[in-house]
Amino acid sequence: MAIVVPVLLALADAVLVNGVDLGLELGVSLAAAAVLLWRRRFPVAVFAATLPGIYIGYIWFAPMIALYTVAARRTDRRLLAAAGFLLVLAHFLPYPLSELTWDEPRQTALALVDACVSAAAPVALGLLTRTRRELAARLAELTRSRAREDRLLADQVVATERARLAREMHDVVAHQVSLISLQAGAVQISTADPTARDGARTIRELCVRTLDELRHLVGILRAAGGDAEELAPQPRLADLPRLIEVSALDVAYEHGEGGDGGTAPAARYPEAVERAAFRTVQEALTNVRKHAPGARVRVRVGESDGARLLVEIRNGPADAALAAPGLPGGGHGLVGLRERAQSLGGTLEAHPTGEGGFVVRAEFPGP
């Protein structure tokens, strides 16, 4: 609509000024109106094509609209001054040029003033439009800059709070775990029961590993960035046997393609995938200790036909003779594992079994 309406106005101007009888005046006027369709892509060329319309056909709309487009879309002031001067000449000089006379200075001066105003009006309006467009672009850029500054400030606040929470977590959790380790050490030294001594030693080892992971997580939080370098090696599939050994559960571990006990599918998968698989097994074993004490557990790690990593943790019903330990839980473990698997392009499903147990099955993308 913004392109067609000026063309229609210029066509009406050409017909009203020159009539409907086809001639040179009407021809150049209609041509000047038609070329306005391309004024946005070729403003200077279109303006030059409209000058015969005002010089020969005495039309105004087409050349003024073309000059407005030049002023709105070109920043060269010399080009704009030259275009305005050409419009003044085309408007002031008569056609044919032999009719130019200086016998009436007053009429000549009025015609010159009229030509200057006809050129100055579209130039002023075009400059105003371009200035408003530039101001709007500058305002949008300032708005984006302000939004970026707000995000940076929010990130800084989050980083500060993250560091504070890291300190609090380290102070509280490290203190409690250290006390557990000391008590386990005292039991290991004082007891004569080999089973109790082994259990106390396992507790101490778990406490040491917990403190190491806690120190690593605190370092990540205080680094305040997802691209921070990790402070310690993260567990991978090769660490699963040790995790199962210290889990204090009756676990049958099967690894290899199809779970046939072959070589574990390690070192071929991305580190993030192996770490997610390890955390899946770790969380599933923790849930067994919480909700199904005494249950038998089977952990299977294998590969699918598409070389995707499969991890399945299946436990039977809890031992009715054992009471649940009542360990606290936030209820977000499986949700976090599912989100982690989906972020890597995998899937995770968890549901009860018909025998009264529970199964967690995750599938991760291949190498």
XYZ file of C-alpha atoms in Angstrom:
367
model
C 0.000 0.000 0.000
C 2.822 2.432 0.851
C 4.278 1.852 -2.610
C 1.064 1.909 -4.664
C -0.628 5.000 -3.163
C 2.108 7.496 -4.255
C 2.016 6.010 -7.755
C -1.766 6.472 -7.928
C -1.429 10.076 -6.734
C 1.219 10.777 -9.377
C -0.937 9.197 -12.101
C -3.912 11.336 -11.060
C -1.679 14.408 -11.083
C -0.467 13.584 -14.611
C -4.001 13.149 -15.953
C -5.372 16.259 -14.251
C -2.550 18.473 -15.499
C -2.180 17.129 -19.048
C -5.609 15.688 -19.774
C -6.283 12.335 -21.423
C -5.033 13.170 -24.904
C -1.893 11.150 -25.462
C 1.096 13.327 -26.228
C 4.625 14.079 -25.127
C 3.524 15.871 -21.955
C 1.192 13.086 -20.847
C 3.697 10.387 -21.857
C 6.583 11.719 -19.772
C 4.186 12.405 -16.875
C 2.824 8.840 -16.851
C 6.367 7.454 -17.122
C 7.441 9.577 -14.157
C 4.538 8.202 -12.127
C 5.241 4.599 -13.123
C 8.928 4.610 -12.151
C 7.931 5.456 -8.566
C 7.361 1.716 -8.089
C 11.155 1.296 -7.890
C 11.934 4.415 -5.854
C 12.998 2.466 -2.715
C 15.533 0.285 -4.527
C 16.889 2.954 -6.913
C 15.980 6.348 -5.394
C 18.528 8.437 -7.319
C 17.790 6.866 -10.708
C 14.032 7.157 -10.155
C 14.395 10.832 -9.206
C 16.338 11.513 -12.392
C 13.622 9.734 -14.408
C 10.905 11.977 -12.924
C 12.574 15.272 -13.834
C 11.244 15.285 -17.436
C 7.765 14.926 -15.961
C 7.991 18.226 -14.087
C 9.959 19.992 -16.836
C 7.813 18.937 -19.794
C 4.572 17.746 -18.212
C 4.380 20.260 -15.319
C 3.514 17.604 -12.706
C 4.572 17.939 -9.075
C 3.799 14.749 -7.147
C 6.168 12.307 -8.882
C 9.410 14.368 -8.637
C 8.626 15.571 -5.098
C 7.940 12.025 -3.903
C 11.152 10.842 -5.580
C 13.152 13.662 -3.953
C 11.644 12.776 -0.552
C 12.811 9.169 -1.040
C 16.354 10.344 -1.872
C 16.447 12.484 1.287
C 15.079 9.648 3.447
C 17.412 6.922 2.112
C 20.688 8.627 1.174
C 23.032 10.268 3.676
C 25.233 12.127 1.197
C 24.412 15.806 1.662
C 26.088 16.829 -1.600
C 23.937 14.391 -3.549
C 20.843 15.722 -1.813
C 21.805 19.348 -2.570
C 22.381 18.485 -6.225
C 19.028 16.698 -6.453
C 17.250 19.667 -4.880
C 18.981 22.074 -7.273
C 17.933 19.973 -10.288
C 14.326 19.974 -9.109
C 14.431 23.771 -8.732
C 15.750 24.126 -12.282
C 13.216 21.680 -13.744
C 10.390 23.469 -11.927
C 11.575 27.023 -12.718
C 12.663 26.754 -16.354
C 9.834 26.678 -18.916
C 9.385 24.206 -21.727
C 10.513 24.959 -24.312
C 13.414 26.974 -22.904
C 12.949 29.666 -25.546
C 9.892 30.903 -23.659
C 12.041 32.057 -20.748
C 11.762 35.848 -20.442
C 12.848 38.407 -17.856
C 10.266 41.029 -18.748
C 8.334 40.560 -15.502
C 10.862 40.355 -12.619
C 8.130 40.027 -10.004
C 6.558 36.965 -11.644
C 10.005 35.469 -12.263
C 10.937 35.893 -8.590
C 7.675 34.316 -7.451
C 8.251 31.366 -9.789
C 11.763 30.907 -8.382
C 10.506 31.020 -4.797
C 7.782 28.520 -5.666
C 10.406 26.183 -7.205
C 12.656 26.479 -4.146
C 9.783 25.685 -1.757
C 8.733 22.743 -3.906
C 12.254 21.311 -3.555
C 12.812 22.226 0.093
C 9.597 20.639 1.413
C 10.318 17.026 0.364
C 13.971 17.398 1.405
C 12.993 18.579 4.884
C 10.358 15.859 5.279
C 12.797 13.155 4.096
C 15.497 14.325 6.509
C 12.955 14.294 9.328
C 11.892 10.736 8.474
C 15.497 9.493 8.305
C 16.347 11.190 11.596
C 13.375 9.574 13.309
C 14.370 6.194 11.883
C 17.938 6.601 13.155
C 16.701 7.694 16.579
C 14.419 4.666 16.772
C 17.341 2.381 15.870
C 19.539 4.065 18.467
C 16.820 3.731 21.099
C 16.435 0.039 20.279
C 20.187 -0.442 20.631
C 20.176 1.374 23.960
C 17.314 -0.842 25.117
C 19.264 -3.957 24.142
C 22.359 -2.619 25.907
C 20.324 -1.933 29.035
C 18.901 -5.466 28.889
C 22.418 -6.892 28.581
C 23.564 -4.840 31.557
C 20.587 -6.074 33.571
C 21.447 -9.681 32.703
C 25.084 -9.134 33.674
C 23.998 -7.611 36.967
C 21.634 -10.511 37.610
C 24.424 -12.976 36.802
C 26.704 -11.176 39.226
C 24.071 -11.352 41.969
C 23.528 -15.050 41.267
C 27.286 -15.661 41.370
C 27.573 -13.893 44.708
C 24.685 -15.861 46.171
C 26.112 -19.057 44.725
C 29.434 -18.424 46.447
C 27.647 -17.744 49.732
C 25.630 -20.954 49.448
C 28.809 -22.852 48.605
C 30.462 -21.625 51.781
C 27.407 -22.508 53.842
C 27.151 -25.974 52.302
C 30.825 -26.647 52.855
C 30.729 -25.495 56.477
C 27.622 -27.488 57.398
C 27.977 -30.681 55.378
C 31.740 -30.998 55.743
C 31.436 -30.662 59.502
C 28.803 -33.381 59.781
C 30.599 -35.766 57.432
C 33.858 -35.214 59.301
C 32.147 -36.176 62.549
C 30.813 -39.349 60.907
C 34.310 -40.191 59.701
C 35.791 -39.670 63.162
C 33.136 -41.848 64.787
C 33.702 -44.575 62.194
C 37.433 -44.389 62.851
C 36.867 -44.779 66.562
C 34.671 -47.833 65.960
C 37.282 -49.338 63.624
C 39.972 -49.031 66.267
C 37.949 -50.094 69.286
C 35.913 -53.025 67.969
C 37.136 -56.593 67.789
C 34.411 -57.732 65.393
C 35.890 -58.075 61.870
C 32.522 -57.352 60.253
C 32.084 -54.157 62.255
C 35.658 -53.156 61.482
C 35.089 -53.612 57.761
C 31.864 -51.647 57.959
C 33.584 -48.821 59.815
C 36.372 -48.763 57.232
C 33.796 -48.566 54.438
C 32.064 -45.689 56.202
C 35.343 -43.805 56.477
C 36.095 -44.348 52.793
C 32.647 -43.087 51.868
C 33.157 -40.031 54.050
C 36.459 -39.270 52.356
C 34.887 -39.610 48.900
C 31.949 -37.449 49.988
C 34.288 -34.714 51.190
C 36.255 -34.877 47.925
C 33.092 -34.510 45.844
C 31.803 -31.805 48.139
C 35.036 -29.859 47.736
C 34.770 -30.243 43.975
C 31.137 -29.071 43.873
C 31.922 -26.115 46.112
C 34.712 -25.142 43.742
C 32.361 -25.307 40.778
C 29.780 -23.148 42.559
C 32.353 -20.573 43.573
C 33.704 -20.429 40.042
C 30.257 -19.033 39.073
C 30.276 -20.257 35.515
C 29.341 -23.317 33.523
C 32.537 -23.005 31.461
C 34.814 -23.158 34.479
C 37.442 -25.833 34.460
C 36.612 -28.766 36.653
C 38.731 -29.023 39.740
C 38.863 -32.814 39.959
C 38.322 -35.811 37.649
C 34.677 -36.791 37.458
C 33.504 -40.420 37.821
C 32.979 -42.449 34.655
C 31.866 -45.963 33.757
C 35.164 -47.421 34.908
C 34.332 -46.270 38.451
C 31.075 -48.251 38.653
C 32.614 -51.406 40.200
C 34.029 -49.374 43.091
C 30.681 -47.606 43.567
C 28.883 -50.953 43.745
C 31.518 -52.381 46.088
C 31.014 -49.676 48.703
C 27.215 -49.460 48.268
C 26.518 -51.979 51.103
C 23.858 -53.604 48.886
C 23.415 -57.017 47.329
C 24.225 -55.977 43.756
C 24.785 -58.121 40.686
C 26.739 -56.134 38.104
C 26.435 -57.085 34.429
C 28.311 -55.166 31.767
C 29.089 -55.511 28.106
C 26.964 -55.580 24.948
C 23.553 -56.892 25.770
C 24.567 -57.348 29.424
C 26.353 -60.634 28.717
C 29.261 -60.000 31.036
C 31.704 -58.957 28.321
C 33.941 -55.940 28.284
C 32.405 -52.821 29.740
C 31.562 -50.211 27.068
C 33.906 -47.576 28.436
C 36.239 -44.973 26.962
C 34.219 -44.777 23.698
C 31.529 -42.472 24.984
C 31.742 -38.751 25.688
C 32.711 -37.852 29.213
C 29.343 -36.171 29.839
C 27.507 -39.370 28.833
C 29.629 -41.613 31.061
C 29.266 -39.198 33.961
C 25.477 -39.155 33.512
C 25.398 -42.969 33.432
C 27.443 -43.124 36.634
C 25.155 -40.642 38.384
C 22.119 -42.630 37.261
C 23.440 -45.790 38.906
C 24.491 -43.827 41.984
C 21.059 -42.239 42.445
C 19.258 -45.531 41.848
C 21.375 -47.325 44.496
C 20.720 -44.478 46.927
C 16.966 -44.856 46.374
C 17.235 -48.602 47.023
C 18.928 -47.954 50.347
C 16.217 -45.441 51.249
C 13.079 -47.273 50.160
C 13.926 -50.961 49.709
C 16.404 -52.097 52.396
C 17.626 -55.638 51.898
C 16.441 -55.813 48.278
C 18.494 -57.564 45.639
C 19.724 -55.263 42.887
C 20.863 -55.923 39.348
C 22.849 -53.268 37.457
C 23.225 -53.770 33.723
C 25.366 -51.605 31.449
C 25.442 -52.446 27.761
C 24.988 -51.221 24.221
C 22.017 -51.237 21.896
C 22.162 -52.073 18.204
C 22.733 -48.418 17.410
C 25.753 -48.240 19.735
C 23.711 -46.322 22.294
C 24.630 -46.752 25.936
C 22.005 -48.606 28.004
C 21.923 -48.486 31.796
C 19.354 -50.430 33.805
C 19.048 -50.690 37.579
C 16.388 -53.154 38.758
C 15.689 -54.062 42.371
C 13.342 -56.540 43.947
C 11.013 -55.981 46.897
C 12.364 -54.815 50.238
C 13.161 -57.267 53.012
C 10.159 -57.169 55.345
C 12.423 -57.881 58.323
C 14.363 -54.652 57.814
C 13.007 -51.235 58.614
C 13.461 -48.340 56.231
C 16.284 -46.076 57.416
C 14.190 -42.933 57.120
C 16.851 -41.010 55.230
C 15.800 -37.515 54.064
C 15.147 -36.916 50.396
C 14.026 -34.002 48.259
C 12.176 -36.026 45.658
C 14.103 -34.428 42.804
C 16.677 -37.147 42.095
C 14.910 -38.960 39.272
C 13.602 -35.694 37.843
C 17.132 -34.336 37.649
C 18.395 -37.550 36.058
C 15.656 -37.439 33.429
C 16.442 -33.821 32.592
C 20.137 -34.648 32.402
C 19.508 -37.550 30.036
C 17.250 -35.448 27.805
C 19.837 -32.655 27.635
C 22.314 -35.207 26.258
C 19.834 -36.547 23.696
C 18.860 -39.629 25.697
C 15.878 -40.921 27.642
C 15.194 -42.168 31.154
C 12.203 -44.071 32.495
C 11.502 -45.222 36.029
C 8.527 -47.238 37.277
C 7.570 -50.006 39.729
C 7.715 -53.622 38.653
C 5.050 -56.279 39.012
C 7.127 -58.104 41.650
C 7.047 -55.150 44.051
C 10.408 -53.736 43.019
C 11.491 -50.794 40.939
C 13.387 -50.308 37.669
C 15.324 -47.339 36.316
C 16.336 -47.560 32.651
C 18.348 -44.905 30.840
C 19.564 -44.729 27.264
C 22.270 -42.317 26.123
C 23.564 -41.428 22.658
C 26.490 -43.333 21.236
C 29.977 -42.014 20.522
